[in-house]
Short mmCIF file of C-alpha atoms in Angstrom, two decimals:
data_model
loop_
_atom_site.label_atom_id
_atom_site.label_comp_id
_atom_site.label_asym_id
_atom_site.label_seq_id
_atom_site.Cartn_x
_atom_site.Cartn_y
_atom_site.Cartn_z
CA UNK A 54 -20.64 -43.97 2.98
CA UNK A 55 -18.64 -41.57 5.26
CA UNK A 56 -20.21 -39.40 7.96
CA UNK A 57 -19.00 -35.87 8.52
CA UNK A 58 -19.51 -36.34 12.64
CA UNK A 59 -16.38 -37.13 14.44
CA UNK A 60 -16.24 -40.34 15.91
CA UNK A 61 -14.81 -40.75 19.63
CA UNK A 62 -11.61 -43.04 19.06
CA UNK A 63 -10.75 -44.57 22.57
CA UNK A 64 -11.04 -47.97 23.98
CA UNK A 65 -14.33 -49.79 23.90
CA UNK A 66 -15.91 -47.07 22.41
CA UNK A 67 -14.75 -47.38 19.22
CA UNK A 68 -17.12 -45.99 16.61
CA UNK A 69 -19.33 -44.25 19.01
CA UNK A 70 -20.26 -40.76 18.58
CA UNK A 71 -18.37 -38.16 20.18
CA UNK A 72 -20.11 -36.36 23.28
CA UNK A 73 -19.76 -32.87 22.43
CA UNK A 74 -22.99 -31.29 21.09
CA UNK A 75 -23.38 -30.51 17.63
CA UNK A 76 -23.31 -26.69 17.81
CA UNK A 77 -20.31 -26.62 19.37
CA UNK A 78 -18.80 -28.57 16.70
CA UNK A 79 -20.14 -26.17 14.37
CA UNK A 80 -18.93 -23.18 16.31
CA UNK A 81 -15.69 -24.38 16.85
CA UNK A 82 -15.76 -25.34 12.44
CA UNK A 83 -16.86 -22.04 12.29
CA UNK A 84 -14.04 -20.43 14.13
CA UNK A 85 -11.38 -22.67 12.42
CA UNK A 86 -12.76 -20.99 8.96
CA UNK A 87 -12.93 -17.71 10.11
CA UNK A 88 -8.96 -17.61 11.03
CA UNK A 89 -7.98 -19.60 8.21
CA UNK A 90 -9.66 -17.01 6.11
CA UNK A 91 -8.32 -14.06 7.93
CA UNK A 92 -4.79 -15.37 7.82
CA UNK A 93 -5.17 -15.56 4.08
CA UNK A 94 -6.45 -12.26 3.34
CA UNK A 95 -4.16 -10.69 6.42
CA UNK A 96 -1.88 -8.94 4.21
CA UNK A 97 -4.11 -8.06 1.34
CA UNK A 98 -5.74 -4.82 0.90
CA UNK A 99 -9.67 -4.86 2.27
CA UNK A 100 -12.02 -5.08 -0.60
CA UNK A 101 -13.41 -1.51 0.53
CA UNK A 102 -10.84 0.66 -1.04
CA UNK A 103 -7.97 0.09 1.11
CA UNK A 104 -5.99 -0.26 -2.13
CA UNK A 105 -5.61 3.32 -1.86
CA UNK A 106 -5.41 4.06 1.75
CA UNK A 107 -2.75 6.21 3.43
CA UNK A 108 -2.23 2.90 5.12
CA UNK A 109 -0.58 1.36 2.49
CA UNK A 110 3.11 0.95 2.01
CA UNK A 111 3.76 1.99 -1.37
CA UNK A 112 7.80 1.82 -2.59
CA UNK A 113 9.48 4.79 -2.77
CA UNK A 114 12.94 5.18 -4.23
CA UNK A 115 15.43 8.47 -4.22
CA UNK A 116 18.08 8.28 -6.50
CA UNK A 117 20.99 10.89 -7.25
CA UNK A 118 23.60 11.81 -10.01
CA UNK A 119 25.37 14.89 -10.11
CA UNK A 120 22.58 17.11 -11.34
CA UNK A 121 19.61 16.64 -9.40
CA UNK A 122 17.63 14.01 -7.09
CA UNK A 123 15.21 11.82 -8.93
CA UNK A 124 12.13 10.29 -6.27
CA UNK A 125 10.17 7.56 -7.45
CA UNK A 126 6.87 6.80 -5.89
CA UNK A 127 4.45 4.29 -6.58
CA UNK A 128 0.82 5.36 -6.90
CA UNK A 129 -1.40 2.79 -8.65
CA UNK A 130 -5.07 4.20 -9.55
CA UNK A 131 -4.71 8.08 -9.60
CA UNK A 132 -4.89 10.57 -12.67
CA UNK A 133 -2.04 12.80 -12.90
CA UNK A 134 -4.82 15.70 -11.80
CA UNK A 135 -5.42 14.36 -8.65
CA UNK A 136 -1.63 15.00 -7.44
CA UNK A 137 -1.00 18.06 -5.12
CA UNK A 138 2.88 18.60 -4.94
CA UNK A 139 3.82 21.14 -2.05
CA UNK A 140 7.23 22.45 -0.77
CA UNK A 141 6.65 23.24 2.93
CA UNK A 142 9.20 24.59 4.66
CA UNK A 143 12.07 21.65 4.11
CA UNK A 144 9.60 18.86 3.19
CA UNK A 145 8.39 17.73 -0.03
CA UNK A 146 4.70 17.02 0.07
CA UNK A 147 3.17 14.48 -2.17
CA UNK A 148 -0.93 14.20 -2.05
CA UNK A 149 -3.63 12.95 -4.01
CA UNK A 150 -7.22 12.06 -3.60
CA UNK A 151 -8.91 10.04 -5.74
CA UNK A 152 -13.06 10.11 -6.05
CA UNK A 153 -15.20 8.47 -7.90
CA UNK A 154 -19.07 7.58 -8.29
CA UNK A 155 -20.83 5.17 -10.34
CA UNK A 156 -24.83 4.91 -10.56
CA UNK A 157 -26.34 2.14 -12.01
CA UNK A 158 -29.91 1.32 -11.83
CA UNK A 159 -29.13 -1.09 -9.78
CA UNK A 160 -27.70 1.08 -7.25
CA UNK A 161 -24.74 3.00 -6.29
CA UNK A 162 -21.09 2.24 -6.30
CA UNK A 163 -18.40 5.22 -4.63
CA UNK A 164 -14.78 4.50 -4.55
CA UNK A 165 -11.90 6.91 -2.52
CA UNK A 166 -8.87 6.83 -1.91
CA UNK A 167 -5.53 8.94 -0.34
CA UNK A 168 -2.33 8.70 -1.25
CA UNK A 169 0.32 10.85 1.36
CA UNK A 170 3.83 10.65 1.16
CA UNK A 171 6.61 13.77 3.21
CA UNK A 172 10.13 13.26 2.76
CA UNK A 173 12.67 15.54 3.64
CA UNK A 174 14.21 17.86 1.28
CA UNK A 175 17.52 17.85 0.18
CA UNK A 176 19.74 20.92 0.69
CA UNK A 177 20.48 22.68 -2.44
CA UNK A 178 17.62 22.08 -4.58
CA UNK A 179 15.94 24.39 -6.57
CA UNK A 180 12.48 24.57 -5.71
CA UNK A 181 11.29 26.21 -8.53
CA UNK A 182 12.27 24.03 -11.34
CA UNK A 183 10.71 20.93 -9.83
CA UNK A 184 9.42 18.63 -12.69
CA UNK A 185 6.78 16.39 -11.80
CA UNK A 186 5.41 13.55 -13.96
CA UNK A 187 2.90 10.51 -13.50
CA UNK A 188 2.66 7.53 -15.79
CA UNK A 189 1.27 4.00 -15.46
CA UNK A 190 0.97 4.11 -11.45
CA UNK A 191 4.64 5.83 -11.12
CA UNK A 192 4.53 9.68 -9.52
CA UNK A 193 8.52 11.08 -10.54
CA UNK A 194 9.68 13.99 -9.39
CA UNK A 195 13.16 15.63 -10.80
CA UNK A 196 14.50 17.78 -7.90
CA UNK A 197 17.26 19.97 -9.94
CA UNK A 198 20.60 21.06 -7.88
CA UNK A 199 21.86 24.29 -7.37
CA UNK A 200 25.39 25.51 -7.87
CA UNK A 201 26.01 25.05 -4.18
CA UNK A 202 23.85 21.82 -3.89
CA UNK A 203 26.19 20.06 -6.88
CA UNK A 204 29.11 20.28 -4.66
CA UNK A 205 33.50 21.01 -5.56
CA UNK A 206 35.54 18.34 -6.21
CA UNK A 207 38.95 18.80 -4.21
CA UNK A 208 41.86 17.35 -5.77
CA UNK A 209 44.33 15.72 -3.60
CA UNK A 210 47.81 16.08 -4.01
CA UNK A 211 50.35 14.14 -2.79
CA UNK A 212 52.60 15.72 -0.73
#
């Protein structure tokens, strides 16, 4: 049968019972968990509703073609109600908030979460026909050009 207590593994004492006490053993066990468990779960989201913290570095993709800008943004867990899409000043302002309560007669359950994103905005876009949309945990926003926003192309001659 196998003991769990180190064993001291020098000279003449071999087989003898190592000198440090017991608890320390344990506490130092006890710390070797605790960072091997933190290291895991370092990059994860905390099980308290991180998942939806400002915090967290969703992807965001801009794309553009000649007619407008199209920005992706992922948003996992919102309702498309919960978005609040601002122009302020030359920034594009995404928010959303994201509440919910469950009671049980066990006890209560709440969940929140924030979702921020500003990004500049592009000259020559036409605020006003902004088209938002939100499906399966993607926020897209078309950002339509104006005349002066799509640009001349200059022909070159040769000379």
């Amino acid at each position: 049968m196998f003991s769990i207590i180190p064993r001291k593994k020098s000279g003449d004492d071999f087989g003898s019972v190592s000198a440090e006490p017991v608890e320390r053993q344990l506490t130092r066990l006890r710390q070797d968990f605790d960072n091997l468990v933190s290291h895991f779960w370092r990059d994860w989201p905390n099980a308290g509703g991180d998942l939806f913290s400002e915090d967290r570095n969703w992807g965001l993709d801009v794309d553009e073609n000649e007619n407008e800008y199209l920005v992706r943004t992922e948003a996992p867990g919102f309702e498309a109600g919960e978005f609040d899409v601002q122009i302020s000043g030359n920034q594009l302002v995404i928010r959303a908030e994201h509440k919910v309560e469950q009671k049980e007669e066990a006890g209560s359950a709440y969940q929140y979460g924030t979702f921020y994103r500003s990004l500049p905005l592009p000259l020559g876009v036409e605020p006003d026909k902004i088209d938002a949309r939100y499906h399966n945990g993607i926020l897209e926003l078309h950002l339509p050009k104006s005349e002066k926003g799509r640009g001349k192309r200059i022909p070159v001659n040769a000379a």
